[in-house]
GROMACS .gro file of C-alpha atoms in nm:
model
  215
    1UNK     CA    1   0.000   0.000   0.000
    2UNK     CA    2   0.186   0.336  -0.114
    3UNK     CA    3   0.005   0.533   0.064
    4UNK     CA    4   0.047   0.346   0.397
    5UNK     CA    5   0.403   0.322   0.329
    6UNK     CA    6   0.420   0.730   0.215
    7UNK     CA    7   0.200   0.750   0.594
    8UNK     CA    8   0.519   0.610   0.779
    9UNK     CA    9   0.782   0.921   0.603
   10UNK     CA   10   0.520   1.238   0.660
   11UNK     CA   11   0.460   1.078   1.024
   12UNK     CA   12   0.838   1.152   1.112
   13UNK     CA   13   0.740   1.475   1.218
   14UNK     CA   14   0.548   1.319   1.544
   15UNK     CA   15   0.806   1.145   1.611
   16UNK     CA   16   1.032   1.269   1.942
   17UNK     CA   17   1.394   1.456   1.932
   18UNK     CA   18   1.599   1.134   1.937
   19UNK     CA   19   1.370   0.905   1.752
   20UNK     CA   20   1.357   1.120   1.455
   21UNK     CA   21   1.711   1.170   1.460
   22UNK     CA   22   1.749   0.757   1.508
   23UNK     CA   23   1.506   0.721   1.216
   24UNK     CA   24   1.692   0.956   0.972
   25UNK     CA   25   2.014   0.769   1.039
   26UNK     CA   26   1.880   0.458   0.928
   27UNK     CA   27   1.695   0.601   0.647
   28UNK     CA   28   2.069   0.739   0.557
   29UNK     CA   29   2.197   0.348   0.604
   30UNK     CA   30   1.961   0.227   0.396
   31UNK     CA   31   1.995   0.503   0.112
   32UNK     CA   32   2.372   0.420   0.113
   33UNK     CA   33   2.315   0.008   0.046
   34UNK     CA   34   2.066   0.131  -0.250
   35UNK     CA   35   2.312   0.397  -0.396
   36UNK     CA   36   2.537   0.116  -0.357
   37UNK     CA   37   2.431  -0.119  -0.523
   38UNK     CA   38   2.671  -0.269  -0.864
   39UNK     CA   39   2.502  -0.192  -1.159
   40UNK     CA   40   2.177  -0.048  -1.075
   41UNK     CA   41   2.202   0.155  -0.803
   42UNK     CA   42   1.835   0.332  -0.639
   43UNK     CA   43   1.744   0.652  -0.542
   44UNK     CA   44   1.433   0.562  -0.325
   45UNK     CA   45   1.508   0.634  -0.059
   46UNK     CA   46   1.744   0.918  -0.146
   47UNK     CA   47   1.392   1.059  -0.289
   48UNK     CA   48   1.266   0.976   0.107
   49UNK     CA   49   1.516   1.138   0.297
   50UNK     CA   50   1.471   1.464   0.099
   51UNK     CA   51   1.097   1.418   0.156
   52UNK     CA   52   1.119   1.376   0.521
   53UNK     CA   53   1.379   1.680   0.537
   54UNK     CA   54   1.115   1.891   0.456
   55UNK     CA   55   0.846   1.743   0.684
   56UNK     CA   56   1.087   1.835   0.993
   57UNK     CA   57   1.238   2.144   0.878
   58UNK     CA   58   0.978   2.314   1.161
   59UNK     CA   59   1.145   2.166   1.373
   60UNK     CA   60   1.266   2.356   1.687
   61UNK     CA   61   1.644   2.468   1.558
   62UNK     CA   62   1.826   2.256   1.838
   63UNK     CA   63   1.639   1.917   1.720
   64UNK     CA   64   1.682   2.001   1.347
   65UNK     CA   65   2.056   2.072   1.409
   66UNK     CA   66   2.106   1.737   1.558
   67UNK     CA   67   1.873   1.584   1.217
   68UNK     CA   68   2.088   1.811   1.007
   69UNK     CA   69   2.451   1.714   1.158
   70UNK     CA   70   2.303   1.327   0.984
   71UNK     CA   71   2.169   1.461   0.677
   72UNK     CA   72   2.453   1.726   0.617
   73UNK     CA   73   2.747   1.431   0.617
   74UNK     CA   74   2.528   1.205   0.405
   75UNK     CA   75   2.494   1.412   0.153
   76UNK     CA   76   2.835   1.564   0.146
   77UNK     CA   77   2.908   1.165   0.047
   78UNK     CA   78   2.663   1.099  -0.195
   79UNK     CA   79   2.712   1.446  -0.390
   80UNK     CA   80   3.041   1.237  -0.486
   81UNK     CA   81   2.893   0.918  -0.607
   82UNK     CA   82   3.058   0.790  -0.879
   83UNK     CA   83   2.741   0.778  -1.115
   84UNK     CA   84   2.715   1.159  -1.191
   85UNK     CA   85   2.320   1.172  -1.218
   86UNK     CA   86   2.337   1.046  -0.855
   87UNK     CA   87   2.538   1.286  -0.769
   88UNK     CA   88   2.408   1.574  -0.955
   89UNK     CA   89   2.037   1.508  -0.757
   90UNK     CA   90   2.221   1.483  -0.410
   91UNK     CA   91   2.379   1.848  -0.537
   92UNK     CA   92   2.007   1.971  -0.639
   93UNK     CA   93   1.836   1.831  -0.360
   94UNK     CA   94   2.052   2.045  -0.115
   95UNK     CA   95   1.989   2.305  -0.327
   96UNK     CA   96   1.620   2.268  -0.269
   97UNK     CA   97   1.630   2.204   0.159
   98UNK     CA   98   1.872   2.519   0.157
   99UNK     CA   99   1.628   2.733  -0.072
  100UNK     CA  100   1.328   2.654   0.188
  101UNK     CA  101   1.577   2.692   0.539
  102UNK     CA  102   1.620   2.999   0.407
  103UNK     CA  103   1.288   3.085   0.443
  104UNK     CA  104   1.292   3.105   0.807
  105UNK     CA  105   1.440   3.380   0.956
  106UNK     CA  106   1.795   3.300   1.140
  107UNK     CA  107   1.791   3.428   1.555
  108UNK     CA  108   2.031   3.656   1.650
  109UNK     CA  109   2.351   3.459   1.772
  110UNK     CA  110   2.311   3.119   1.610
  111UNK     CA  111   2.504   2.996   1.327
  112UNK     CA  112   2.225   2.764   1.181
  113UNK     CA  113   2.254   2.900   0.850
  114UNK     CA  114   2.621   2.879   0.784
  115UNK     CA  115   2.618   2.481   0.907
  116UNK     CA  116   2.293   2.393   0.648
  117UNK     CA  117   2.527   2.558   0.398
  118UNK     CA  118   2.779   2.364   0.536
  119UNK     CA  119   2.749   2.087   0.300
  120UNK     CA  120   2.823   2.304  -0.026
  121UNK     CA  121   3.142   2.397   0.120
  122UNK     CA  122   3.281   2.051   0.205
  123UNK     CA  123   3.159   1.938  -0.182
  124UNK     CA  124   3.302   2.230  -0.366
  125UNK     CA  125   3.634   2.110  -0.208
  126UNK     CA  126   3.627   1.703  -0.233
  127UNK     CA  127   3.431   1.654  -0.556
  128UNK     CA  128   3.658   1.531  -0.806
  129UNK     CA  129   3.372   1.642  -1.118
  130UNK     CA  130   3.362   1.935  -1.268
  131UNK     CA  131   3.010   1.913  -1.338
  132UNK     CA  132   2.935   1.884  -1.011
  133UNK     CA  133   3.138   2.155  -0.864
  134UNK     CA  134   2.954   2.400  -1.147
  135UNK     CA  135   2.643   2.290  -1.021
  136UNK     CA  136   2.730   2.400  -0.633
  137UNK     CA  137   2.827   2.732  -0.809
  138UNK     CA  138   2.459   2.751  -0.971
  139UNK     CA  139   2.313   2.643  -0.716
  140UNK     CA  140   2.415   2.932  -0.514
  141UNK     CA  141   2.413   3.228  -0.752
  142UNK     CA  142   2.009   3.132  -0.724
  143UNK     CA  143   1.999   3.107  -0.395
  144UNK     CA  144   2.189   3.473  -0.329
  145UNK     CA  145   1.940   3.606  -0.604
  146UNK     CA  146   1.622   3.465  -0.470
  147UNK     CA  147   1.697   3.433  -0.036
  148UNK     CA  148   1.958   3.675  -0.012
  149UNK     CA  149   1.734   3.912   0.224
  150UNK     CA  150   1.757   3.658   0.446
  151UNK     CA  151   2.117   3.505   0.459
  152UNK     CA  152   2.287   3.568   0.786
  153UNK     CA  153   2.544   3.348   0.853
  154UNK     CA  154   2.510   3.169   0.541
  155UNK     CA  155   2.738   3.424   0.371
  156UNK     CA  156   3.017   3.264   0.597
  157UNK     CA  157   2.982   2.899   0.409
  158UNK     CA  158   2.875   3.081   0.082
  159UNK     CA  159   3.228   3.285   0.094
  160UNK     CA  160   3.387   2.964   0.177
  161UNK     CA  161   3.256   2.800  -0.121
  162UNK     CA  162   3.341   3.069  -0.361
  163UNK     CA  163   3.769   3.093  -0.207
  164UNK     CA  164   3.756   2.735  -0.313
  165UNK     CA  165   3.640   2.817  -0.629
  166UNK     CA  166   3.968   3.074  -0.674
  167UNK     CA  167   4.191   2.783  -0.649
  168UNK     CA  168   4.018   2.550  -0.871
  169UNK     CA  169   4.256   2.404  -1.116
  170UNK     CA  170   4.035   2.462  -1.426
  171UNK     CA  171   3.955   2.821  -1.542
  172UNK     CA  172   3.583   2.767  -1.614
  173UNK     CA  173   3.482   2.727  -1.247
  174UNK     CA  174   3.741   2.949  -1.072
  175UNK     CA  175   3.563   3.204  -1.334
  176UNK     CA  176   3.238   3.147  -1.257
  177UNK     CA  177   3.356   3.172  -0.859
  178UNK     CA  178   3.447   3.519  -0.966
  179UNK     CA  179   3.160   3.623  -1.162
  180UNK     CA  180   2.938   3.508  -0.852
  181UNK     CA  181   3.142   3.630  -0.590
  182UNK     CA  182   3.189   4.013  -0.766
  183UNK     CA  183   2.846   4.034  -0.836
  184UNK     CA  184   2.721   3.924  -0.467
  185UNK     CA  185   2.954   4.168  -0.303
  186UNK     CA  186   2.816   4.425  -0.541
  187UNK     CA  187   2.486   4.355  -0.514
  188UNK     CA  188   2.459   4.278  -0.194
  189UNK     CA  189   2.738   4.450   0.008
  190UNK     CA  190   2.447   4.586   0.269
  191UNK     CA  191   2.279   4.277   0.297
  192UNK     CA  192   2.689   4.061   0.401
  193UNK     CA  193   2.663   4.265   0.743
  194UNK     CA  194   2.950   4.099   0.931
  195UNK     CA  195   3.071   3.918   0.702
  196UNK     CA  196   3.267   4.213   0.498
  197UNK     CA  197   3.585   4.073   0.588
  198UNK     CA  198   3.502   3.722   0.424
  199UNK     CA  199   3.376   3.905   0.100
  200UNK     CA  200   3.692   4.078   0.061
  201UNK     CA  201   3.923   3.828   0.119
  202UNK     CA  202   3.738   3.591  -0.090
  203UNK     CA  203   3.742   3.817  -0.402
  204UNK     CA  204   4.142   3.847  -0.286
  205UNK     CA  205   4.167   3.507  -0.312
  206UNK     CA  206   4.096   3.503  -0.690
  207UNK     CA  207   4.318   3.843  -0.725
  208UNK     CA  208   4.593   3.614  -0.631
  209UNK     CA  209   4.537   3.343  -0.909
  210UNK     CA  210   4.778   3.464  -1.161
  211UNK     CA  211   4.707   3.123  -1.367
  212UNK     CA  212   4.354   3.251  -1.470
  213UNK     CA  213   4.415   3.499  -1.701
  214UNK     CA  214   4.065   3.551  -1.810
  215UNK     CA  215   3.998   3.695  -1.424
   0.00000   0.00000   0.00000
């Protein structure tokens, strides 16, 4: 029965602090054998944990950081799955959570943004695809265009992302790291608040790559 089975991934969200973050481990565990599997590897539950990311995004911030600490190293892995389509939906799938965390406004004195964004960061500096790393580059020239009202301490992790970019090996991405990072410091200088110092250093950081001529 789907919709029995679809009843047992919206109910996460009644389920208490430790046994949701008990149940998105094993959801992880289980995604991992599927994506793992020779030859004809599944995104079910991939599909699942996405799904039931969004059912406890509402989540009081202290519970969701604990779900998100899971969530955040699994898909750090699977955005470097060696089947690129895999990989590319792990990418876009972040890409969607981080669009709709953004929505909620960040309190003053908590970092929650800058760990969801976390994930971007750690990608942008393991994944061994170029296609992948120019999708984490996409991914967050729309976010900065559509949420960046109300990035806080997301810039930190977005910076991050974009001074790896400076010292990619090939042009194409440390120049689209450039174009991103110049036009969200100009855009949005008022919006980086106390994260000036990040901006500037990051668009340093490509200053310094005499390699990429077009910059």
């Amino acid at each position: 029965d789907v919709v029995a089975i679809d009843r047992i991934f919206s109910g996460s969200a009644q389920l208490n602090a430790d046994a949701i973050v008990e149940f998105v481990t094993h959801l992880c565990a289980v995604s991992r054998e599927e994506l793992d599997a020779a030859g004809d590897p599944q995104v079910y539950s991939l599909q699942k944990i996405v799904e039931v990311a969004y059912y406890n995004m509402s989540r009081v911030r202290l519970v969701w950081a604990r779900i998100w600490e899971v969530l955040s190293e699994f898909f750090a892995e699977v955005g470097q799955h060696p089947n690129l389509s895999i990989a590319m939906y792990a990418v876009d799938s972040l890409r969607q959570l981080a669009t709709k965390f953004l929505e909620r406004e960040e309190l003053l004195n908590y970092q929650f943004q800058r760990e969801f964004l976390k994930p971007f960061q750690d990608l942008m500096g393991a994944a061994k695809s170029v296609e992948v790393r120019d999708l984490i580059l996409v991914c967050l020239g729309h976010m900065v265009q559509s949420r960046a009202r109300s990035i806080r301490s997301g810039w930190s992790s977005l910076f991050g992302v974009l001074s790896l970019a400076a010292a990619d090996p090939l042009s194409s991405v440390a120049k689209a790291g450039f174009d991103l990072a110049r036009d969200t410091v100009r855009e949005h200088f008022a919006l980086i608040g106390d994260h000036h110092a990040e901006g500037v250093s990051c668009i340093a950081g490509y200053l310094r790559q005499r390699p990429h001529v077009d910059i």
